[in-house]
PDB file of C-alpha atoms in Angstrom:
ATOM      1  CA  ALA A   1     138.730  93.880 119.900  1.00  0.00           C
ATOM      2  CA  GLN A   2     135.617  95.776 120.797  1.00  0.00           C
ATOM      3  CA  LYS A   3     136.224  98.693 123.109  1.00  0.00           C
ATOM      4  CA  ILE A   4     132.743  98.447 124.602  1.00  0.00           C
ATOM      5  CA  THR A   5     130.655  95.283 124.802  1.00  0.00           C
ATOM      6  CA  GLN A   6     127.003  95.160 125.724  1.00  0.00           C
ATOM      7  CA  THR A   7     125.864  91.549 125.665  1.00  0.00           C
ATOM      8  CA  GLN A   8     122.154  92.064 126.314  1.00  0.00           C
ATOM      9  CA  PRO A   9     120.334  93.067 123.126  1.00  0.00           C
ATOM     10  CA  GLY A  10     117.030  93.249 124.984  1.00  0.00           C
ATOM     11  CA  MET A  11     115.880  93.287 128.586  1.00  0.00           C
ATOM     12  CA  PHE A  12     112.511  93.295 130.285  1.00  0.00           C
ATOM     13  CA  VAL A  13     111.744  94.544 133.770  1.00  0.00           C
ATOM     14  CA  GLN A  14     108.594  94.879 135.781  1.00  0.00           C
ATOM     15  CA  GLU A  15     107.595  98.396 136.731  1.00  0.00           C
ATOM     16  CA  LYS A  16     109.033  99.444 140.124  1.00  0.00           C
ATOM     17  CA  GLU A  17     111.676  96.717 140.012  1.00  0.00           C
ATOM     18  CA  ALA A  18     115.410  97.275 139.636  1.00  0.00           C
ATOM     19  CA  VAL A  19     117.327  96.252 136.530  1.00  0.00           C
ATOM     20  CA  THR A  20     121.022  95.939 135.684  1.00  0.00           C
ATOM     21  CA  LEU A  21     122.352  96.584 132.196  1.00  0.00           C
ATOM     22  CA  ASP A  22     125.752  95.080 131.537  1.00  0.00           C
ATOM     23  CA  CYS A  23     128.765  96.796 130.033  1.00  0.00           C
ATOM     24  CA  THR A  24     132.352  95.639 129.755  1.00  0.00           C
ATOM     25  CA  TYR A  25     135.182  97.661 128.303  1.00  0.00           C
ATOM     26  CA  ASP A  26     138.645  97.151 126.955  1.00  0.00           C
ATOM     27  CA  THR A  27     141.442  99.645 127.342  1.00  0.00           C
ATOM     28  CA  SER A  28     145.091  99.723 128.345  1.00  0.00           C
ATOM     29  CA  ASP A  29     144.896 103.334 129.504  1.00  0.00           C
ATOM     30  CA  GLN A  30     144.984 104.065 133.219  1.00  0.00           C
ATOM     31  CA  SER A  31     142.836 107.140 132.855  1.00  0.00           C
ATOM     32  CA  TYR A  32     139.492 106.808 131.130  1.00  0.00           C
ATOM     33  CA  GLY A  33     135.855 107.769 131.513  1.00  0.00           C
ATOM     34  CA  LEU A  34     132.761 105.644 131.278  1.00  0.00           C
ATOM     35  CA  PHE A  35     129.362 107.030 130.329  1.00  0.00           C
ATOM     36  CA  TRP A  36     125.808 105.829 129.935  1.00  0.00           C
ATOM     37  CA  TYR A  37     123.318 107.355 127.550  1.00  0.00           C
ATOM     38  CA  LYS A  38     119.613 106.749 127.049  1.00  0.00           C
ATOM     39  CA  GLN A  39     118.037 106.842 123.614  1.00  0.00           C
ATOM     40  CA  PRO A  40     114.230 106.835 123.703  1.00  0.00           C
ATOM     41  CA  SER A  41     112.168 106.065 120.630  1.00  0.00           C
ATOM     42  CA  SER A  42     112.215 109.750 119.710  1.00  0.00           C
ATOM     43  CA  GLY A  43     115.910 109.283 118.942  1.00  0.00           C
ATOM     44  CA  GLU A  44     117.803 111.812 121.014  1.00  0.00           C
ATOM     45  CA  MET A  45     120.779 110.748 123.138  1.00  0.00           C
ATOM     46  CA  ILE A  46     120.426 111.674 126.784  1.00  0.00           C
ATOM     47  CA  PHE A  47     123.425 111.638 129.128  1.00  0.00           C
ATOM     48  CA  LEU A  48     122.702 109.682 132.308  1.00  0.00           C
ATOM     49  CA  ILE A  49     125.807 109.069 134.358  1.00  0.00           C
ATOM     50  CA  TYR A  50     129.613 109.246 134.360  1.00  0.00           C
ATOM     51  CA  GLN A  51     132.302 107.196 136.116  1.00  0.00           C
ATOM     52  CA  GLY A  52     135.986 108.086 136.097  1.00  0.00           C
ATOM     53  CA  SER A  53     138.629 105.401 136.238  1.00  0.00           C
ATOM     54  CA  TYR A  54     140.141 106.943 139.337  1.00  0.00           C
ATOM     55  CA  ASP A  55     136.872 107.428 141.152  1.00  0.00           C
ATOM     56  CA  GLU A  56     136.823 105.219 144.217  1.00  0.00           C
ATOM     57  CA  GLN A  57     133.100 105.345 144.715  1.00  0.00           C
ATOM     58  CA  ASN A  58     130.417 104.193 142.330  1.00  0.00           C
ATOM     59  CA  ALA A  59     128.641 107.057 140.613  1.00  0.00           C
ATOM     60  CA  THR A  60     124.992 107.702 141.382  1.00  0.00           C
ATOM     61  CA  GLU A  61     122.479 110.063 139.759  1.00  0.00           C
ATOM     62  CA  GLY A  62     118.983 109.763 141.178  1.00  0.00           C
ATOM     63  CA  ARG A  63     117.642 106.332 140.257  1.00  0.00           C
ATOM     64  CA  TYR A  64     120.745 105.542 138.210  1.00  0.00           C
ATOM     65  CA  SER A  65     123.878 104.050 139.669  1.00  0.00           C
ATOM     66  CA  LEU A  66     126.955 102.633 138.060  1.00  0.00           C
ATOM     67  CA  ASN A  67     128.405  99.408 139.411  1.00  0.00           C
ATOM     68  CA  PHE A  68     132.060  99.944 138.577  1.00  0.00           C
ATOM     69  CA  GLN A  69     134.343  96.913 138.894  1.00  0.00           C
ATOM     70  CA  LYS A  70     137.705  98.010 137.640  1.00  0.00           C
ATOM     71  CA  ALA A  71     139.498  94.674 137.880  1.00  0.00           C
ATOM     72  CA  ARG A  72     136.770  93.034 135.824  1.00  0.00           C
ATOM     73  CA  LYS A  73     136.542  96.021 133.478  1.00  0.00           C
ATOM     74  CA  SER A  74     132.828  96.272 133.905  1.00  0.00           C
ATOM     75  CA  ALA A  75     130.588  99.317 134.319  1.00  0.00           C
ATOM     76  CA  ASN A  76     127.055  98.092 134.710  1.00  0.00           C
ATOM     77  CA  LEU A  77     124.148 100.509 134.914  1.00  0.00           C
ATOM     78  CA  VAL A  78     121.599  99.884 137.637  1.00  0.00           C
ATOM     79  CA  ILE A  79     118.184 101.488 137.340  1.00  0.00           C
ATOM     80  CA  SER A  80     116.162 101.318 140.515  1.00  0.00           C
ATOM     81  CA  ALA A  81     112.366 101.523 140.760  1.00  0.00           C
ATOM     82  CA  SER A  82     111.856 101.237 136.999  1.00  0.00           C
ATOM     83  CA  GLN A  83     109.269 103.456 135.389  1.00  0.00           C
ATOM     84  CA  LEU A  84     107.438 103.090 132.084  1.00  0.00           C
ATOM     85  CA  GLY A  85     109.368 106.074 130.790  1.00  0.00           C
ATOM     86  CA  ASP A  86     112.602 104.144 131.235  1.00  0.00           C
ATOM     87  CA  SER A  87     111.761 102.025 128.183  1.00  0.00           C
ATOM     88  CA  ALA A  88     114.486 102.942 125.703  1.00  0.00           C
ATOM     89  CA  MET A  89     117.825 101.932 124.234  1.00  0.00           C
ATOM     90  CA  TYR A  90     120.738 102.313 126.621  1.00  0.00           C
ATOM     91  CA  PHE A  91     124.279 102.803 125.408  1.00  0.00           C
ATOM     92  CA  CYS A  92     127.505 102.444 127.332  1.00  0.00           C
ATOM     93  CA  ALA A  93     130.420 104.555 126.109  1.00  0.00           C
ATOM     94  CA  MET A  94     134.065 105.083 126.976  1.00  0.00           C
ATOM     95  CA  ARG A  95     136.561 107.831 126.436  1.00  0.00           C
ATOM     96  CA  GLU A  96     140.202 106.803 126.704  1.00  0.00           C
ATOM     97  CA  GLY A  97     142.921 108.830 128.334  1.00  0.00           C
ATOM     98  CA  ASP A  98     142.924 112.481 129.214  1.00  0.00           C
ATOM     99  CA  THR A  99     143.076 113.690 125.658  1.00  0.00           C
ATOM    100  CA  GLY A 100     141.086 111.151 123.713  1.00  0.00           C
ATOM    101  CA  ASN A 101     138.657 112.820 121.365  1.00  0.00           C
ATOM    102  CA  GLN A 102     136.097 110.213 120.629  1.00  0.00           C
ATOM    103  CA  PHE A 103     133.634 108.182 122.590  1.00  0.00           C
ATOM    104  CA  TYR A 104     133.457 104.479 121.855  1.00  0.00           C
ATOM    105  CA  PHE A 105     129.921 103.170 122.031  1.00  0.00           C
ATOM    106  CA  GLY A 106     128.510  99.712 122.573  1.00  0.00           C
ATOM    107  CA  THR A 107     125.717  98.306 120.445  1.00  0.00           C
ATOM    108  CA  GLY A 108     123.135  99.100 123.099  1.00  0.00           C
ATOM    109  CA  THR A 109     120.535  97.315 125.188  1.00  0.00           C
ATOM    110  CA  SER A 110     116.842  97.744 124.554  1.00  0.00           C
ATOM    111  CA  LEU A 111     114.986  97.990 127.858  1.00  0.00           C
ATOM    112  CA  THR A 112     111.251  97.430 128.072  1.00  0.00           C
ATOM    113  CA  VAL A 113     109.443  98.214 131.301  1.00  0.00           C
ATOM    114  CA  ILE A 114     106.318  96.124 131.763  1.00  0.00           C
ATOM    115  CA  PRO A 115     103.397  97.627 133.677  1.00  0.00           C
TER     116      PRO A 115
ATOM    117  CA  ASN B   1     121.283 117.259 126.356  1.00  0.00           C
ATOM    118  CA  ALA B   2     119.150 120.336 125.920  1.00  0.00           C
ATOM    119  CA  GLY B   3     120.899 122.987 123.930  1.00  0.00           C
ATOM    120  CA  VAL B   4     122.664 121.127 121.134  1.00  0.00           C
ATOM    121  CA  MET B   5     120.586 121.987 118.114  1.00  0.00           C
ATOM    122  CA  GLN B   6     120.671 119.950 114.949  1.00  0.00           C
ATOM    123  CA  ASN B   7     118.763 120.601 111.774  1.00  0.00           C
ATOM    124  CA  PRO B   8     117.111 119.328 109.836  1.00  0.00           C
ATOM    125  CA  ARG B   9     115.724 116.448 111.894  1.00  0.00           C
ATOM    126  CA  HIS B  10     114.965 114.500 108.746  1.00  0.00           C
ATOM    127  CA  LEU B  11     116.591 114.858 105.366  1.00  0.00           C
ATOM    128  CA  VAL B  12     115.737 113.005 102.199  1.00  0.00           C
ATOM    129  CA  ARG B  13     118.121 113.067  99.267  1.00  0.00           C
ATOM    130  CA  ARG B  14     118.351 111.243  95.959  1.00  0.00           C
ATOM    131  CA  ARG B  15     121.529 109.456  95.010  1.00  0.00           C
ATOM    132  CA  GLY B  16     124.112 111.896  93.761  1.00  0.00           C
ATOM    133  CA  GLN B  17     122.762 114.924  95.619  1.00  0.00           C
ATOM    134  CA  GLU B  18     124.486 116.774  98.425  1.00  0.00           C
ATOM    135  CA  ALA B  19     123.467 116.644 102.062  1.00  0.00           C
ATOM    136  CA  ARG B  20     124.244 119.417 104.545  1.00  0.00           C
ATOM    137  CA  LEU B  21     123.716 118.774 108.228  1.00  0.00           C
ATOM    138  CA  ARG B  22     123.951 121.602 110.748  1.00  0.00           C
ATOM    139  CA  CYS B  23     124.833 121.623 114.409  1.00  0.00           C
ATOM    140  CA  SER B  24     124.845 124.472 116.904  1.00  0.00           C
ATOM    141  CA  PRO B  25     126.639 123.494 120.121  1.00  0.00           C
ATOM    142  CA  MET B  26     125.453 124.244 123.614  1.00  0.00           C
ATOM    143  CA  LYS B  27     126.134 127.744 124.862  1.00  0.00           C
ATOM    144  CA  GLY B  28     129.656 127.977 126.156  1.00  0.00           C
ATOM    145  CA  HIS B  29     130.848 124.875 124.293  1.00  0.00           C
ATOM    146  CA  SER B  30     133.536 125.248 121.670  1.00  0.00           C
ATOM    147  CA  HIS B  31     134.155 121.581 120.887  1.00  0.00           C
ATOM    148  CA  VAL B  32     131.984 119.704 118.424  1.00  0.00           C
ATOM    149  CA  TYR B  33     131.913 116.036 117.516  1.00  0.00           C
ATOM    150  CA  TRP B  34     130.038 114.211 114.770  1.00  0.00           C
ATOM    151  CA  TYR B  35     128.927 110.583 115.009  1.00  0.00           C
ATOM    152  CA  ARG B  36     127.059 108.276 112.680  1.00  0.00           C
ATOM    153  CA  GLN B  37     124.577 105.643 113.800  1.00  0.00           C
ATOM    154  CA  LEU B  38     123.592 102.870 111.441  1.00  0.00           C
ATOM    155  CA  PRO B  39     120.413 100.886 112.181  1.00  0.00           C
ATOM    156  CA  GLU B  40     120.757  98.511 115.138  1.00  0.00           C
ATOM    157  CA  GLU B  41     124.248  99.812 115.935  1.00  0.00           C
ATOM    158  CA  GLY B  42     125.936 102.149 118.368  1.00  0.00           C
ATOM    159  CA  LEU B  43     127.348 105.489 117.413  1.00  0.00           C
ATOM    160  CA  LYS B  44     130.601 105.650 115.489  1.00  0.00           C
ATOM    161  CA  PHE B  45     132.909 108.636 115.770  1.00  0.00           C
ATOM    162  CA  MET B  46     133.524 110.633 112.618  1.00  0.00           C
ATOM    163  CA  VAL B  47     135.218 113.937 113.390  1.00  0.00           C
ATOM    164  CA  TYR B  48     136.126 116.371 116.158  1.00  0.00           C
ATOM    165  CA  LEU B  49     136.331 120.106 115.569  1.00  0.00           C
ATOM    166  CA  GLN B  50     137.050 123.268 117.421  1.00  0.00           C
ATOM    167  CA  LYS B  51     136.318 126.697 116.041  1.00  0.00           C
ATOM    168  CA  GLU B  52     137.915 126.925 112.577  1.00  0.00           C
ATOM    169  CA  ASN B  53     139.966 123.764 113.146  1.00  0.00           C
ATOM    170  CA  ILE B  54     139.570 120.084 112.464  1.00  0.00           C
ATOM    171  CA  ILE B  55     141.299 118.323 115.334  1.00  0.00           C
ATOM    172  CA  ASP B  56     140.615 114.667 114.598  1.00  0.00           C
ATOM    173  CA  GLU B  57     138.985 113.288 111.471  1.00  0.00           C
ATOM    174  CA  SER B  58     140.123 109.706 111.889  1.00  0.00           C
ATOM    175  CA  GLY B  59     136.555 108.402 111.570  1.00  0.00           C
ATOM    176  CA  MET B  60     135.621 110.313 108.435  1.00  0.00           C
ATOM    177  CA  PRO B  61     135.363 108.467 105.137  1.00  0.00           C
ATOM    178  CA  LYS B  62     138.163 109.622 102.885  1.00  0.00           C
ATOM    179  CA  GLU B  63     135.899 110.771 100.071  1.00  0.00           C
ATOM    180  CA  ARG B  64     132.693 112.779  99.802  1.00  0.00           C
ATOM    181  CA  PHE B  65     132.544 113.719 103.496  1.00  0.00           C
ATOM    182  CA  SER B  66     133.738 116.983 104.959  1.00  0.00           C
ATOM    183  CA  ALA B  67     133.121 118.995 108.112  1.00  0.00           C
ATOM    184  CA  GLU B  68     133.668 122.534 109.223  1.00  0.00           C
ATOM    185  CA  PHE B  69     133.089 124.676 112.280  1.00  0.00           C
ATOM    186  CA  PRO B  70     133.497 128.294 111.251  1.00  0.00           C
ATOM    187  CA  LYS B  71     134.231 131.197 113.529  1.00  0.00           C
ATOM    188  CA  GLU B  72     130.629 132.283 113.217  1.00  0.00           C
ATOM    189  CA  GLY B  73     127.682 129.973 112.744  1.00  0.00           C
ATOM    190  CA  PRO B  74     126.991 126.281 113.177  1.00  0.00           C
ATOM    191  CA  SER B  75     129.155 123.302 112.423  1.00  0.00           C
ATOM    192  CA  ILE B  76     128.353 121.712 109.077  1.00  0.00           C
ATOM    193  CA  LEU B  77     128.729 118.100 108.046  1.00  0.00           C
ATOM    194  CA  ARG B  78     128.647 117.880 104.272  1.00  0.00           C
ATOM    195  CA  ILE B  79     128.143 114.736 102.244  1.00  0.00           C
ATOM    196  CA  GLN B  80     128.622 115.074  98.516  1.00  0.00           C
ATOM    197  CA  GLN B  81     127.135 112.707  95.931  1.00  0.00           C
ATOM    198  CA  VAL B  82     125.236 110.709  98.508  1.00  0.00           C
ATOM    199  CA  VAL B  83     124.758 106.969  98.099  1.00  0.00           C
ATOM    200  CA  ARG B  84     122.239 104.647  99.731  1.00  0.00           C
ATOM    201  CA  GLY B  85     124.849 103.479 102.226  1.00  0.00           C
ATOM    202  CA  ASP B  86     124.982 106.993 103.656  1.00  0.00           C
ATOM    203  CA  SER B  87     121.467 106.546 105.042  1.00  0.00           C
ATOM    204  CA  ALA B  88     121.878 106.772 108.801  1.00  0.00           C
ATOM    205  CA  ALA B  89     121.305 108.970 111.810  1.00  0.00           C
ATOM    206  CA  TYR B  90     124.000 111.606 112.225  1.00  0.00           C
ATOM    207  CA  PHE B  91     124.520 112.962 115.701  1.00  0.00           C
ATOM    208  CA  CYS B  92     126.382 116.015 116.780  1.00  0.00           C
ATOM    209  CA  ALA B  93     127.742 116.426 120.304  1.00  0.00           C
ATOM    210  CA  SER B  94     129.412 119.309 122.045  1.00  0.00           C
ATOM    211  CA  SER B  95     131.573 119.701 125.121  1.00  0.00           C
ATOM    212  CA  ARG B  96     132.960 122.545 127.131  1.00  0.00           C
ATOM    213  CA  TRP B  97     136.529 121.247 127.052  1.00  0.00           C
ATOM    214  CA  GLY B  98     138.364 118.986 124.686  1.00  0.00           C
ATOM    215  CA  SER B  99     140.585 117.236 127.149  1.00  0.00           C
ATOM    216  CA  LEU B 100     139.974 115.322 130.370  1.00  0.00           C
ATOM    217  CA  ALA B 101     138.421 111.906 130.542  1.00  0.00           C
ATOM    218  CA  LYS B 102     135.553 113.386 132.557  1.00  0.00           C
ATOM    219  CA  ASN B 103     134.565 115.627 129.702  1.00  0.00           C
ATOM    220  CA  ILE B 104     130.897 114.981 128.994  1.00  0.00           C
ATOM    221  CA  GLN B 105     129.647 115.163 125.449  1.00  0.00           C
ATOM    222  CA  TYR B 106     126.081 116.363 125.129  1.00  0.00           C
ATOM    223  CA  PHE B 107     124.212 115.220 122.075  1.00  0.00           C
ATOM    224  CA  GLY B 108     121.697 116.776 119.780  1.00  0.00           C
ATOM    225  CA  ALA B 109     118.567 114.988 118.584  1.00  0.00           C
ATOM    226  CA  GLY B 110     120.245 113.851 115.388  1.00  0.00           C
ATOM    227  CA  THR B 111     119.536 114.173 111.682  1.00  0.00           C
ATOM    228  CA  ARG B 112     118.036 111.161 109.982  1.00  0.00           C
ATOM    229  CA  LEU B 113     119.326 111.023 106.427  1.00  0.00           C
ATOM    230  CA  SER B 114     117.484 108.877 103.929  1.00  0.00           C
ATOM    231  CA  VAL B 115     118.959 108.401 100.476  1.00  0.00           C
ATOM    232  CA  LEU B 116     116.520 107.268  97.813  1.00  0.00           C
TER     233      LEU B 116
END
């Protein structure tokens, strides 16, 4: 089974609107971390936001927030007030346990912000 | 992700040649990870190293691929006798600690390897 599933290959959003990018995960560990990265066309991977499995509150970083629903095993990224510079690939990732070494990545969602 | 330096950014090799990819972690980070990204896919873990030690190489192909992180100098991912299927983007990440689920991995800009 896939550890991380991103079901939206491509999304469009109007500038200044909010958009939600979906991510579901699969793990039997109680302790895990969830991450979102942005990959613009230039190719680098930029860390956006982190959510721990024991965190009771949803993580927020500026215009980014993570809608964490533990029972549903979902960790959706919400981008508020979209900007043209938000157009990029977005990857959800998970690290299992307290000693897991690798991140598991989804296949990504391509976001296009329309002026 | 500023601070993780990878070079070269682009590398072209002919089949059968060797490819050497370099990664200098962020200052203060002693844990390095290598990932491979094929077109239209997410990143796939290859190997995790600390200084002078390979900790986890469960994602490394059994042949032709090797990695090192010497006491001095950058981490090196080495691909011998490259084949066309090795064409991909190779990303290096570093972290301050190796454990803890909160540990954030910061990525470099990647090396795009093209095998002719």
